[in-house]
Amino acid sequence: MTGLSNYFRTRAALVTGTVDAIVEREMSEVGVLAPTSAEDLVDALCGLIDYTNVANRTVTAARLVLFLEASHDPALREALARGRAAMEASAVSAFHRLGARDPQTAATAVMACAEGLILHRIARHDTADPRPTFELVVRAAVS
Amino acid sequence: MTGLSNYFRTRAALVTGTVDAIVEREMSEVGVLAPTSAEDLVDALCGLIDYTNVANRTVTAARLVLFLEASHDPALREALARGRAAMEASAVSAFHRLGARDPQTAATAVMACAEGLILHRIARHDTADPRPTFELVVRAAVS
């Protein structure tokens, strides 16, 4: 039983460390979102889609595999929740700066959009321009 | 080589058949989207999120695994493209009925949102209400 529990501690530490490293990498590339206009934010979001699916494509594919693994792994879900909280705080703060009426809903919507676009670029090799989608959602949130 | 090529034909037929069955199942549950108002469409989208993540949760998790598999499997991407085309046509037509200025962008945005929400409900066991997100995006598209 000691061996088994050591194994799980090591595995949990490994996946947690991996998730933390992936989040740090994405956050440091995109930076803290500090847009001065809706156009600025749309540019940053298009940059995020490009980064995650080109330069960082292998890591993004690994992240998505870990996401599905998390569906039946509570320790992994905890690690994902920390990463999510950091990214969500950055998005909520960006919409707050831009004067959105409901920064939380705006952040949730734009993050869901980004995640859906990222998944389909990895899975289906989708190449549609993400800009019109982000323009629609960001303008709706900020207008 | 004959054995190998037979194997691939069988495997391709299996995954293609699986994807087609998943798409049929989702389409028959959600039905052709025929909303008479933005509120109607928001209700249908909330229903889709609930169906995919509760009644159909195991199938949805399998679909997402197949999506990641598709990233390096051209035959699987082709099957996914057919499913995507059917769902997108239904969404574009719904936004057209509702008088959206740009039904294609509206459909792309709402489908990306739905997919992002579905993935995080499976992966992180996210339980946030999807309604505010869909209200934001559908209203923006239709107003």
Short mmCIF file of C-alpha atoms in Angstrom, two decimals:
data_model
loop_
_atom_site.label_atom_id
_atom_site.label_comp_id
_atom_site.label_asym_id
_atom_site.label_seq_id
_atom_site.Cartn_x
_atom_site.Cartn_y
_atom_site.Cartn_z
CA MET A 1 0.00 0.00 0.00
CA THR A 2 2.94 2.32 0.69
CA GLY A 3 4.20 1.77 -2.83
CA LEU A 4 0.77 2.45 -4.25
CA SER A 5 0.28 5.65 -2.27
CA ASN A 6 3.77 6.83 -3.22
CA TYR A 7 2.92 6.18 -6.83
CA PHE A 8 -0.24 8.24 -6.61
CA ARG A 9 1.53 11.07 -4.80
CA THR A 10 4.16 11.12 -7.53
CA ARG A 11 1.62 10.91 -10.33
CA ALA A 12 -0.53 13.66 -8.78
CA ALA A 13 2.55 15.84 -8.34
CA LEU A 14 3.50 15.19 -11.96
CA VAL A 15 0.15 16.08 -13.49
CA THR A 16 -0.30 19.05 -11.17
CA GLY A 17 3.16 20.34 -12.06
CA THR A 18 2.42 19.83 -15.75
CA VAL A 19 -0.85 21.74 -15.58
CA ASP A 20 0.80 24.57 -13.61
CA ALA A 21 3.61 24.79 -16.20
CA ILE A 22 1.11 24.91 -19.09
CA VAL A 23 -0.88 27.68 -17.42
CA GLU A 24 2.28 29.69 -16.65
CA ARG A 25 3.39 29.34 -20.25
CA GLU A 26 0.07 30.54 -21.68
CA MET A 27 -0.21 33.38 -19.15
CA SER A 28 3.34 34.62 -19.79
CA GLU A 29 2.84 34.59 -23.55
CA VAL A 30 -0.51 36.33 -23.56
CA GLY A 31 0.46 38.43 -20.57
CA VAL A 32 -2.01 40.02 -18.24
CA LEU A 33 -4.77 41.30 -20.47
CA ALA A 34 -4.65 45.11 -20.20
CA PRO A 35 -6.56 46.32 -23.26
CA THR A 36 -7.29 50.02 -23.71
CA SER A 37 -10.07 49.39 -26.23
CA ALA A 38 -12.38 46.67 -27.49
CA GLU A 39 -10.19 46.44 -30.64
CA ASP A 40 -7.14 45.90 -28.43
CA LEU A 41 -8.86 43.02 -26.67
CA VAL A 42 -9.99 41.44 -29.94
CA ASP A 43 -6.38 41.62 -31.17
CA ALA A 44 -5.12 39.99 -27.96
CA LEU A 45 -7.70 37.20 -28.25
CA CYS A 46 -6.81 36.54 -31.90
CA GLY A 47 -3.16 36.44 -30.80
CA LEU A 48 -4.04 33.87 -28.12
CA ILE A 49 -5.79 31.62 -30.66
CA ASP A 50 -2.79 31.86 -32.98
CA TYR A 51 -0.26 31.19 -30.21
CA THR A 52 -2.10 28.19 -28.76
CA ASN A 53 -2.61 26.60 -32.17
CA VAL A 54 0.67 27.34 -33.92
CA ALA A 55 3.73 28.03 -31.74
CA ASN A 56 2.27 26.20 -28.73
CA ARG A 57 0.23 23.56 -30.64
CA THR A 58 1.76 20.43 -29.07
CA VAL A 59 1.35 21.82 -25.56
CA THR A 60 -2.24 22.80 -26.33
CA ALA A 61 -3.04 19.29 -27.58
CA ALA A 62 -1.50 17.91 -24.36
CA ARG A 63 -3.55 20.34 -22.28
CA LEU A 64 -6.75 19.12 -23.94
CA VAL A 65 -5.83 15.48 -23.26
CA LEU A 66 -5.25 16.42 -19.59
CA PHE A 67 -8.62 18.20 -19.57
CA LEU A 68 -10.39 14.98 -20.57
CA GLU A 69 -8.30 13.02 -18.04
CA ALA A 70 -9.46 15.53 -15.40
CA SER A 71 -13.07 14.47 -15.91
CA HIS A 72 -12.31 11.44 -13.72
CA ASP A 73 -9.38 12.77 -11.63
CA PRO A 74 -10.21 15.15 -8.74
CA ALA A 75 -6.55 16.19 -8.14
CA LEU A 76 -6.20 17.18 -11.77
CA ARG A 77 -9.48 19.11 -11.63
CA GLU A 78 -8.10 21.04 -8.66
CA ALA A 79 -4.99 21.99 -10.66
CA LEU A 80 -7.17 23.05 -13.61
CA ALA A 81 -9.37 25.12 -11.28
CA ARG A 82 -6.30 27.14 -10.16
CA GLY A 83 -5.27 27.81 -13.76
CA ARG A 84 -8.82 28.71 -14.68
CA ALA A 85 -9.11 31.14 -11.76
CA ALA A 86 -5.94 32.99 -12.84
CA MET A 87 -7.08 33.32 -16.45
CA GLU A 88 -10.63 34.26 -15.49
CA ALA A 89 -9.39 36.99 -13.12
CA SER A 90 -7.36 38.46 -15.98
CA ALA A 91 -10.35 38.39 -18.37
CA VAL A 92 -12.79 39.84 -15.81
CA SER A 93 -10.34 42.64 -15.04
CA ALA A 94 -9.91 43.38 -18.76
CA PHE A 95 -13.68 43.75 -19.24
CA HIS A 96 -13.88 45.85 -16.09
CA ARG A 97 -11.27 48.24 -17.54
CA LEU A 98 -13.28 48.47 -20.74
CA GLY A 99 -16.43 49.38 -18.84
CA ALA A 100 -18.43 46.23 -19.56
CA ARG A 101 -21.78 46.17 -17.77
CA ASP A 102 -21.25 42.57 -16.64
CA PRO A 103 -17.50 41.74 -16.70
CA GLN A 104 -18.08 38.23 -15.30
CA THR A 105 -20.54 37.18 -18.00
CA ALA A 106 -18.36 38.81 -20.66
CA ALA A 107 -15.31 36.91 -19.41
CA THR A 108 -17.18 33.59 -19.27
CA ALA A 109 -18.54 34.07 -22.80
CA VAL A 110 -15.24 35.09 -24.35
CA MET A 111 -13.35 32.27 -22.62
CA ALA A 112 -15.92 29.70 -23.76
CA CYS A 113 -15.63 31.02 -27.34
CA ALA A 114 -11.84 30.90 -27.24
CA GLU A 115 -11.85 27.36 -25.88
CA GLY A 116 -14.32 26.14 -28.50
CA LEU A 117 -12.27 27.71 -31.31
CA ILE A 118 -9.03 26.24 -29.91
CA LEU A 119 -10.51 22.74 -29.64
CA HIS A 120 -11.78 22.77 -33.22
CA ARG A 121 -8.45 24.09 -34.54
CA ILE A 122 -6.67 21.21 -32.86
CA ALA A 123 -9.29 18.55 -33.65
CA ARG A 124 -10.69 19.47 -37.06
CA HIS A 125 -7.73 21.60 -38.21
CA ASP A 126 -10.29 24.38 -38.49
CA THR A 127 -8.75 27.49 -40.09
CA ALA A 128 -11.66 29.94 -39.94
CA ASP A 129 -10.66 33.48 -38.90
CA PRO A 130 -11.51 33.89 -35.18
CA ARG A 131 -11.79 37.70 -35.48
CA PRO A 132 -15.50 38.00 -36.42
CA THR A 133 -16.47 35.78 -33.47
CA PHE A 134 -14.48 37.84 -30.98
CA GLU A 135 -15.69 41.12 -32.49
CA LEU A 136 -19.29 39.99 -32.02
CA VAL A 137 -18.82 38.91 -28.40
CA VAL A 138 -16.48 41.69 -27.23
CA ARG A 139 -18.61 44.44 -28.81
CA ALA A 140 -21.76 43.00 -27.24
CA ALA A 141 -20.09 42.95 -23.82
CA VAL A 142 -18.59 46.42 -24.00
CA SER A 143 -21.25 48.39 -25.90
CA MET B 1 0.19 -5.29 -46.56
CA THR B 2 -3.25 -6.67 -47.38
CA GLY B 3 -3.85 -7.43 -43.72
CA LEU B 4 -2.70 -3.97 -42.71
CA SER B 5 -4.88 -2.22 -45.25
CA ASN B 6 -7.87 -4.35 -44.22
CA TYR B 7 -7.23 -3.36 -40.63
CA PHE B 8 -7.21 0.32 -41.51
CA ARG B 9 -10.34 0.05 -43.59
CA THR B 10 -12.11 -1.62 -40.68
CA ARG B 11 -10.82 0.86 -38.11
CA ALA B 12 -11.73 3.82 -40.34
CA ALA B 13 -15.21 2.38 -40.86
CA LEU B 14 -15.56 1.90 -37.11
CA VAL B 15 -14.58 5.43 -36.10
CA THR B 16 -16.54 6.97 -38.96
CA GLY B 17 -19.62 4.98 -37.99
CA THR B 18 -19.17 6.01 -34.37
CA VAL B 19 -18.90 9.70 -35.22
CA ASP B 20 -21.94 9.51 -37.51
CA ALA B 21 -23.95 7.80 -34.74
CA ILE B 22 -22.94 10.47 -32.19
CA VAL B 23 -23.93 13.29 -34.55
CA GLU B 24 -27.27 11.63 -35.36
CA ARG B 25 -27.97 11.20 -31.66
CA GLU B 26 -27.24 14.85 -30.83
CA MET B 27 -29.17 16.13 -33.86
CA SER B 28 -32.23 13.99 -33.12
CA GLU B 29 -32.31 15.10 -29.48
CA VAL B 30 -31.85 18.80 -30.14
CA GLY B 31 -33.84 18.59 -33.34
CA VAL B 32 -33.53 21.06 -36.17
CA LEU B 33 -33.24 24.44 -34.51
CA ALA B 34 -36.38 26.35 -35.48
CA PRO B 35 -36.60 29.17 -32.93
CA THR B 36 -39.26 31.84 -33.25
CA SER B 37 -37.43 34.27 -30.96
CA ALA B 38 -34.02 34.92 -29.44
CA GLU B 39 -35.36 33.60 -26.11
CA ASP B 40 -36.44 30.39 -27.84
CA LEU B 41 -32.95 29.91 -29.21
CA VAL B 42 -31.33 30.59 -25.82
CA ASP B 43 -33.64 27.96 -24.29
CA ALA B 44 -32.70 25.44 -26.99
CA LEU B 45 -28.97 26.10 -26.44
CA CYS B 46 -29.30 25.69 -22.65
CA GLY B 47 -31.16 22.45 -23.35
CA LEU B 48 -28.31 21.27 -25.57
CA ILE B 49 -25.74 21.97 -22.85
CA ASP B 50 -27.84 20.09 -20.33
CA TYR B 51 -28.45 17.12 -22.66
CA THR B 52 -24.80 16.73 -23.68
CA ASN B 53 -23.56 16.93 -20.09
CA VAL B 54 -26.21 14.97 -18.21
CA ALA B 55 -28.27 12.42 -20.18
CA ASN B 56 -25.65 12.06 -22.91
CA ARG B 57 -22.52 12.68 -20.76
CA THR B 58 -20.67 9.43 -21.56
CA VAL B 59 -21.22 9.85 -25.29
CA THR B 60 -20.07 13.48 -25.07
CA ALA B 61 -16.87 12.47 -23.28
CA ALA B 62 -16.28 9.84 -25.99
CA ARG B 63 -16.91 12.46 -28.68
CA LEU B 64 -14.27 14.74 -27.16
CA VAL B 65 -11.74 11.89 -27.05
CA LEU B 66 -12.47 11.22 -30.75
CA PHE B 67 -12.02 14.95 -31.45
CA LEU B 68 -8.48 14.84 -30.03
CA GLU B 69 -7.81 11.60 -31.92
CA ALA B 70 -8.94 13.40 -35.09
CA SER B 71 -6.09 15.89 -34.76
CA HIS B 72 -3.80 13.22 -36.24
CA ASP B 73 -6.34 11.13 -38.22
CA PRO B 74 -7.53 12.54 -41.59
CA ALA B 75 -10.38 10.00 -42.02
CA LEU B 76 -11.75 10.93 -38.62
CA ARG B 77 -11.48 14.65 -39.44
CA GLU B 78 -13.55 13.99 -42.56
CA ALA B 79 -16.28 12.33 -40.48
CA LEU B 80 -16.21 15.25 -38.02
CA ALA B 81 -16.45 17.72 -40.91
CA ARG B 82 -19.70 16.09 -42.08
CA GLY B 83 -21.19 16.30 -38.59
CA ARG B 84 -20.03 19.88 -38.21
CA ALA B 85 -21.58 20.86 -41.55
CA ALA B 86 -24.99 19.47 -40.53
CA MET B 87 -24.98 21.28 -37.18
CA GLU B 88 -23.65 24.51 -38.65
CA ALA B 89 -26.34 24.53 -41.34
CA SER B 90 -28.98 24.18 -38.63
CA ALA B 91 -27.47 27.06 -36.60
CA VAL B 92 -27.02 29.36 -39.60
CA SER B 93 -30.63 28.71 -40.64
CA ALA B 94 -31.84 29.48 -37.09
CA PHE B 95 -30.07 32.85 -37.07
CA HIS B 96 -31.36 33.56 -40.56
CA ARG B 97 -34.94 32.98 -39.36
CA LEU B 98 -34.31 35.36 -36.45
CA GLY B 99 -33.10 38.09 -38.81
CA ALA B 100 -29.45 38.15 -37.71
CA ARG B 101 -27.34 40.53 -39.80
CA ASP B 102 -24.58 37.92 -40.17
CA PRO B 103 -26.01 34.42 -39.58
CA GLN B 104 -22.67 32.73 -40.35
CA THR B 105 -20.68 34.69 -37.74
CA ALA B 106 -23.52 34.29 -35.24
CA ALA B 107 -23.56 30.52 -35.79
CA THR B 108 -19.78 30.23 -35.50
CA ALA B 109 -19.75 32.26 -32.27
CA VAL B 110 -22.60 30.41 -30.62
CA MET B 111 -21.20 27.00 -31.59
CA ALA B 112 -17.74 27.94 -30.25
CA CYS B 113 -19.35 29.09 -26.97
CA ALA B 114 -21.38 25.90 -26.66
CA GLU B 115 -18.33 23.73 -27.33
CA GLY B 116 -16.20 25.60 -24.77
CA LEU B 117 -18.92 25.29 -22.14
CA ILE B 118 -19.41 21.58 -22.89
CA LEU B 119 -15.68 20.83 -22.66
CA HIS B 120 -15.35 22.57 -19.28
CA ARG B 121 -18.44 20.82 -17.92
CA ILE B 122 -16.91 17.48 -18.83
CA ALA B 123 -13.33 18.31 -17.82
CA ARG B 124 -13.66 20.61 -14.79
CA HIS B 125 -17.18 19.55 -13.78
CA ASP B 126 -18.05 23.22 -14.29
CA THR B 127 -21.62 23.93 -13.15
CA ALA B 128 -21.97 27.62 -14.07
CA ASP B 129 -25.32 28.53 -15.64
CA PRO B 130 -24.82 28.73 -19.44
CA ARG B 131 -27.81 31.09 -19.90
CA PRO B 132 -26.05 34.48 -19.39
CA THR B 133 -23.39 33.50 -21.95
CA PHE B 134 -25.95 32.51 -24.59
CA GLU B 135 -28.11 35.57 -23.84
CA LEU B 136 -25.11 37.82 -24.46
CA VAL B 137 -24.11 36.17 -27.74
CA VAL B 138 -27.60 35.54 -29.17
CA ARG B 139 -28.81 39.07 -28.36
CA ALA B 140 -25.68 40.55 -29.93
CA ALA B 141 -26.23 38.52 -33.08
CA VAL B 142 -29.95 39.23 -33.41
CA SER B 143 -30.24 42.82 -32.20
#
